[in-house]
CSV table of C-alpha atoms and ligand atoms in Angstrom, one decimal:
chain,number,residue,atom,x,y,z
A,1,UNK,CA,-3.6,-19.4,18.2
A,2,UNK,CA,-6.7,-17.7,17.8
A,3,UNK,CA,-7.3,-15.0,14.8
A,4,UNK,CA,-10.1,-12.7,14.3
A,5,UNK,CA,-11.2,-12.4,10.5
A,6,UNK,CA,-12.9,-9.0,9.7
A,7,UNK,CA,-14.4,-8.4,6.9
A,8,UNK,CA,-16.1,-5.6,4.8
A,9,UNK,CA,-16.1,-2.7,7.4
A,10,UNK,CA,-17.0,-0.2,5.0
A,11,UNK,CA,-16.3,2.7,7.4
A,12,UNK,CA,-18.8,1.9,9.8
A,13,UNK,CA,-16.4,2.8,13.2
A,14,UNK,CA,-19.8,1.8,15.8
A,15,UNK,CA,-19.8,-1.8,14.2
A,16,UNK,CA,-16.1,-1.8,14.5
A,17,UNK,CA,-15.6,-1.4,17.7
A,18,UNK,CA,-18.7,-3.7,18.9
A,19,UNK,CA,-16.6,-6.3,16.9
A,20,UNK,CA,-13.3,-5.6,18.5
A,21,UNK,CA,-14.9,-5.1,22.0
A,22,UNK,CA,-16.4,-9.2,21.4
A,23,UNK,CA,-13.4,-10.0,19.8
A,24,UNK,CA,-11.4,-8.9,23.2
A,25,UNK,CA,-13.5,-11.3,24.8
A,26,UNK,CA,-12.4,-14.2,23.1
A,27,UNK,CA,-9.0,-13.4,23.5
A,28,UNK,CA,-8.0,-13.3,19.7
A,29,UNK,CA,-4.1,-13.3,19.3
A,30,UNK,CA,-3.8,-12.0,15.7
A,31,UNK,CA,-6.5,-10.1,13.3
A,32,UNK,CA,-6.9,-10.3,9.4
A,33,UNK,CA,-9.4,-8.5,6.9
A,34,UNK,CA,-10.8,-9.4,3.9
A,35,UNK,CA,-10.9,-6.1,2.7
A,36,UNK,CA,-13.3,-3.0,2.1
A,37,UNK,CA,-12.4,-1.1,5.3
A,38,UNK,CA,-13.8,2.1,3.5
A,39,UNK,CA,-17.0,2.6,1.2
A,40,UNK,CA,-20.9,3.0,1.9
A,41,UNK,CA,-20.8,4.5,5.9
A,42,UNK,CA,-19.2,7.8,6.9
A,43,UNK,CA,-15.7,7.0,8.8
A,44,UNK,CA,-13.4,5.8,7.1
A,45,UNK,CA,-10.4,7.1,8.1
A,46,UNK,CA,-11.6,6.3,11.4
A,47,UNK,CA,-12.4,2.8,10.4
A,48,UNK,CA,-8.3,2.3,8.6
A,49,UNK,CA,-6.8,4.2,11.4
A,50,UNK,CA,-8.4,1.8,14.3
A,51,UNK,CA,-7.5,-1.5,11.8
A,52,UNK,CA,-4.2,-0.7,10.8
A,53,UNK,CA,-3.2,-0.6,14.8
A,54,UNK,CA,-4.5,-3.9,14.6
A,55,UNK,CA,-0.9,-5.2,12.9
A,56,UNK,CA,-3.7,-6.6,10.8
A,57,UNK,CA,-3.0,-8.5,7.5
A,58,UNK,CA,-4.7,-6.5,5.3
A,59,UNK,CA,-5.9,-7.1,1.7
A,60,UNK,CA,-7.7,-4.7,-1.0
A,61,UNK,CA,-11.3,-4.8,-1.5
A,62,UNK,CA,-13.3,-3.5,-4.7
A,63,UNK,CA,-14.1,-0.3,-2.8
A,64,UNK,CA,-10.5,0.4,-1.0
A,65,UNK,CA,-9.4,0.0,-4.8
A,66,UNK,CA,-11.9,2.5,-6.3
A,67,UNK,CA,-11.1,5.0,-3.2
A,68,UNK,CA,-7.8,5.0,-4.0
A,69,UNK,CA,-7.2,4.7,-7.5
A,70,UNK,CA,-8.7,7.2,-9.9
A,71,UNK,CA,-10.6,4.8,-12.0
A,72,UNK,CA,-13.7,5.2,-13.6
A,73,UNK,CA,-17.3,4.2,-11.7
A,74,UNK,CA,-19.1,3.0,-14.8
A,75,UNK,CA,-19.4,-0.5,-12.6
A,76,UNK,CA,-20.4,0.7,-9.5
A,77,UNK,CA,-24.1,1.4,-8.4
A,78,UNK,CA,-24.8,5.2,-8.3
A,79,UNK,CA,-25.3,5.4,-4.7
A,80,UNK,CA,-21.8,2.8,-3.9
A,81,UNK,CA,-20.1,5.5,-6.9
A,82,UNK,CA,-21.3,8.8,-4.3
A,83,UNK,CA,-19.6,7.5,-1.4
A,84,UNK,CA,-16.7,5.9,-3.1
A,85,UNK,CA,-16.1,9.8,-4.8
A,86,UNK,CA,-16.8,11.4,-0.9
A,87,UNK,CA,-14.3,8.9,0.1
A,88,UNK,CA,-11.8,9.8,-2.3
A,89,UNK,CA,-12.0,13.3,-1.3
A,90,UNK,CA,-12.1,12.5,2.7
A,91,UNK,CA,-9.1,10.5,2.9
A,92,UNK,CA,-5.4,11.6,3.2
A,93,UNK,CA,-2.8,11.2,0.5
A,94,UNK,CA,-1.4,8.7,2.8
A,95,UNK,CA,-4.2,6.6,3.8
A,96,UNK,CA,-4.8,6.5,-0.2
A,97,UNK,CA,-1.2,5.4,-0.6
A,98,UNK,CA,-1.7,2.6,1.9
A,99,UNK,CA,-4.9,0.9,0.6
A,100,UNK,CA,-3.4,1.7,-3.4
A,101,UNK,CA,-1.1,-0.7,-2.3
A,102,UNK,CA,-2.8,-3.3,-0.5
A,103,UNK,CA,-1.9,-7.0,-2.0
A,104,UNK,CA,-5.3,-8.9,-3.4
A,105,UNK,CA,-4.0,-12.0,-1.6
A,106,UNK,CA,-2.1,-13.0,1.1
A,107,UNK,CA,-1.0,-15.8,2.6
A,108,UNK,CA,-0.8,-16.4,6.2
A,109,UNK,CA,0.2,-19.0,8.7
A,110,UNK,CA,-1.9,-22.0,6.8
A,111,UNK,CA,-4.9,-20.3,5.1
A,112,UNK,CA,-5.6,-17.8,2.2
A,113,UNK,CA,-7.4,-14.1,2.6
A,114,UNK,CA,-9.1,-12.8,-0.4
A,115,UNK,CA,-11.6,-10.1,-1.2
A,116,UNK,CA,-13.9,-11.9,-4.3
A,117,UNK,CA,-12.3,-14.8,-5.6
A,118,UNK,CA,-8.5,-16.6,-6.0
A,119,UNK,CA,-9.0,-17.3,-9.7
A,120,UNK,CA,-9.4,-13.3,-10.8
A,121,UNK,CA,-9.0,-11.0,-7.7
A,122,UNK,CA,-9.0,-7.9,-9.9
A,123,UNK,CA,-12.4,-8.9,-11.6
A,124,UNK,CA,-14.4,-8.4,-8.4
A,125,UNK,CA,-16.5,-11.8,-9.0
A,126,UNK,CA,-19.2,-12.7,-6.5
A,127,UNK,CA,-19.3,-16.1,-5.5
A,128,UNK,CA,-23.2,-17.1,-4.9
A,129,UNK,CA,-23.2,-20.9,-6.1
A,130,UNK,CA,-20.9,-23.8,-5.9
A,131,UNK,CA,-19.9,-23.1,-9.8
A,132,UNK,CA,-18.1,-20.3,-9.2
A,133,UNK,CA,-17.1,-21.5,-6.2
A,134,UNK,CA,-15.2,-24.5,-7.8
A,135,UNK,CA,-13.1,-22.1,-10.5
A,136,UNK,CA,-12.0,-20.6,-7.2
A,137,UNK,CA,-11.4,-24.2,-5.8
A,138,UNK,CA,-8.5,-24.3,-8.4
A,139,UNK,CA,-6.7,-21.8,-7.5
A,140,UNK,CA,-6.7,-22.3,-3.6
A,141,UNK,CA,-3.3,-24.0,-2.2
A,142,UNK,CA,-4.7,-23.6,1.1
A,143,UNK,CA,-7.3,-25.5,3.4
A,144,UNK,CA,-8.9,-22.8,4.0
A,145,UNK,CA,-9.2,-19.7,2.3
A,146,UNK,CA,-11.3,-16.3,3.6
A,147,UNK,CA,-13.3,-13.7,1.3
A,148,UNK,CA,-16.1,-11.4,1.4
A,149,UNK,CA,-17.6,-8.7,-0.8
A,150,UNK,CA,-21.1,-10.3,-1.1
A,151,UNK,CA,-21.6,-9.5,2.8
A,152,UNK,CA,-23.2,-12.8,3.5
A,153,UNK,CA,-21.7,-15.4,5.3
A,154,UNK,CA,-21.4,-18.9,3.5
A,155,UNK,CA,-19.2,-21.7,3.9
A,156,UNK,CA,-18.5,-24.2,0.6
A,157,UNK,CA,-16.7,-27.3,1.1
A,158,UNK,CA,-14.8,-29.3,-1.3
A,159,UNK,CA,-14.4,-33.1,-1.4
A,160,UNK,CA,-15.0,-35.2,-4.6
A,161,UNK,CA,-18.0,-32.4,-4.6
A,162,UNK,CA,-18.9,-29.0,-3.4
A,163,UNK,CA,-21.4,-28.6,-0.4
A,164,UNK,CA,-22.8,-25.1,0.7
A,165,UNK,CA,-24.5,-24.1,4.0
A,166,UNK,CA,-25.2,-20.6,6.0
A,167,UNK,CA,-22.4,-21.6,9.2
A,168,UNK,CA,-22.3,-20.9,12.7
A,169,UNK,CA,-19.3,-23.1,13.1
A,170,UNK,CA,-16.9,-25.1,10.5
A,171,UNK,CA,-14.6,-27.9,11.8
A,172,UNK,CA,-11.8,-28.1,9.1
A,173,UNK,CA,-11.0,-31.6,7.9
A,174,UNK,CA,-7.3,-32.6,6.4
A,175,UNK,CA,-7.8,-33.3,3.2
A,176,UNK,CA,-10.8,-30.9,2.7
A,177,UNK,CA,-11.0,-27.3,1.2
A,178,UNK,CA,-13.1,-24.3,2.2
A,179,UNK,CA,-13.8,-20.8,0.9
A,180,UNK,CA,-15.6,-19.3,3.9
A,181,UNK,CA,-17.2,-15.8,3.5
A,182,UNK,CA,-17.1,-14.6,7.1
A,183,UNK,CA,-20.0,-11.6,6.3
A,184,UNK,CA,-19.9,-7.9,6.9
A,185,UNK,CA,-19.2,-5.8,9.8
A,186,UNK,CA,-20.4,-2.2,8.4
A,187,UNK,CA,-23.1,-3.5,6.3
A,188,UNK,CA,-24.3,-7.2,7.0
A,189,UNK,CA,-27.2,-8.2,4.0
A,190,UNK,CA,-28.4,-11.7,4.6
A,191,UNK,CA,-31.6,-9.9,6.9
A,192,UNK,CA,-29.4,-10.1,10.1
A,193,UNK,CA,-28.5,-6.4,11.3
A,194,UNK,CA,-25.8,-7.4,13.8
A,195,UNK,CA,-22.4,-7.3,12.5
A,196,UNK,CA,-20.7,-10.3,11.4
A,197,UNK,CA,-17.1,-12.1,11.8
A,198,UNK,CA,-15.3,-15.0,12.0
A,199,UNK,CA,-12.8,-16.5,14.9
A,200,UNK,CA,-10.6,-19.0,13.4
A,201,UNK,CA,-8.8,-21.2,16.3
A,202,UNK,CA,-6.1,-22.8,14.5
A,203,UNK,CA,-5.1,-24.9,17.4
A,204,UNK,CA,-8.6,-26.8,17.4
A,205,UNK,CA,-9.4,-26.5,13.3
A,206,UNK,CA,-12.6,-24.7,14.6
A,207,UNK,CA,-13.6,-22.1,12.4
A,208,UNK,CA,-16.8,-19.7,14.3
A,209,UNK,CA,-19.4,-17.2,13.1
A,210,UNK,CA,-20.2,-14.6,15.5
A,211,UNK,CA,-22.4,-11.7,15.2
A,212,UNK,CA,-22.7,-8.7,17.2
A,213,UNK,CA,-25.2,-5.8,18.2
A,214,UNK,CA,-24.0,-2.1,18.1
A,215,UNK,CA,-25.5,1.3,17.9
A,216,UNK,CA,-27.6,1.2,14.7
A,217,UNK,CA,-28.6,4.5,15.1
A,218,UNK,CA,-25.5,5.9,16.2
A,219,UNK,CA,-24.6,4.7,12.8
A,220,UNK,CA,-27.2,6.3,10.6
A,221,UNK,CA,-27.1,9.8,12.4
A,222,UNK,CA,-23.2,9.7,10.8
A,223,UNK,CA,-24.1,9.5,7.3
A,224,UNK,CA,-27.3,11.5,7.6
A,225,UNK,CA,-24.9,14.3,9.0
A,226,UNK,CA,-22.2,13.5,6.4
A,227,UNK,CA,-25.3,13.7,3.7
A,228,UNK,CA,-24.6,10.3,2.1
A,229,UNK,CA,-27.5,8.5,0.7
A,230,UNK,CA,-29.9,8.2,2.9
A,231,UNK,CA,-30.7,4.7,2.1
A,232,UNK,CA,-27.3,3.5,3.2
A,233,UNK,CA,-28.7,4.5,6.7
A,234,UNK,CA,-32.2,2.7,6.1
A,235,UNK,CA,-31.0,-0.4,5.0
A,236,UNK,CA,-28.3,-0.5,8.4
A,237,UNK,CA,-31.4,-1.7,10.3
A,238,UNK,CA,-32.6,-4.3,8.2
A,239,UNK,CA,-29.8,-5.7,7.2
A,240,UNK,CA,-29.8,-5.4,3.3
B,1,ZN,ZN1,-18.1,-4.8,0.5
């Protein structure tokens, strides 16, 4: 059993598809997301049509939450609050319904899927250092558990301590916990523009990175012609 674990999309329908075009290649039998299939780019309802005929197990990110409930956007960064209100306005009654009611957590066959973090899923915490990666630790009945939100891929391991590491592969050990953040398709920020994932092959505990090329460009000229900041096209190309 091989599953495909996307992650923070963020309406960006050319990295998408790069993903799921690789992903076909590998011949991945189920898919899961981490959450924020809308926010920053300029398709989302391109982006939840395309994962929800995935069957995928879905679960609510910070911006799928914003874009669908009408909360305030004191938090937010201005530019993340403009495309979270453009969002809000793009998207059916329907499609608002369906992420509104996305779970925070899931289960599913013998790992976890979170957007931030197991110990307070509605607070939207970042997890950068093995600290806060340890109050997560604590809540994690799983092996292995997925997240995003920070949109850079890092694997910590628990044994009598915590280890971190950038990954390009993570064989899982009985006994041995991990809370892997498999990176961002729409919007990668750890300086590598191609789109990142994760394969987990259950069969051989052999968790992979992958990263992806699509059209950059392609991209950009969407949010420039949906006039969204233009820095959420500049930064598509550096990877920040
Ligand atoms: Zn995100």
């Amino acid at each position: 059993m091989k599953i495909a674990v996307l992650g923070d999309i963020h309406s960006n329908i050319d990295a998408l598809e790069a993903v799921l075009a690789d992903a076909a290649t590998q011949q991945v039998d189920r898919y899961c997301c981490v959450g924020d299939v809308v926010g920053y780019n300029a398709c989302p309802r391109e982006c939840l049509d395309r994962v929800r005929g995935l069957k995928a197990v879905i679960v609510r990110g910070n911006h799928d939450h914003y874009c669908s409930h009408n909360a305030s956007l004191n938090d937010f960064h201005p530019m993340a609050a403009e495309v979270v209100d453009w969002t809000r306005r793009i998207l059916t009654d329907e499609e608002r319904k369906f992420l509104h009611d996305l779970p925070l957590m899931r289960i599913m066959e013998n790992f976890t899927v979170v957007h931030s973090t197991l110990d307070n899923p509605e607070m939207w915490g970042y997890v950068f250092d093995k600290l806060e990666a340890e109050s997560n630790f604590a809540y994690q009945a799983t092996s292995v558990c997925f997240n995003g939100h920070t949109h850079v891929p890092l694997v910590f391991e628990k044994t009598e301590t915590v280890r971190t590491e950038m990954f390009t592969s993570v064989k899982v050990v009985m006994g041995r916990k991990y809370f892997i953040n498999v990176g961002s398709i729409g919007q990668p920020r750890d300086g590598d523009p191609r789109s990142a994932y994760a394969i987990y092959n259950i069969d051989r505990n052999l968790i992979e990175l992958r990263r992806v090329e699509y059209d950059v460009e392609a991209a950009q000229k969407k949010i420039l012609a949906a006039r969204l900041p233009e820095r959420l096209a500049a930064r598509l190309a550096v990877g920040k």
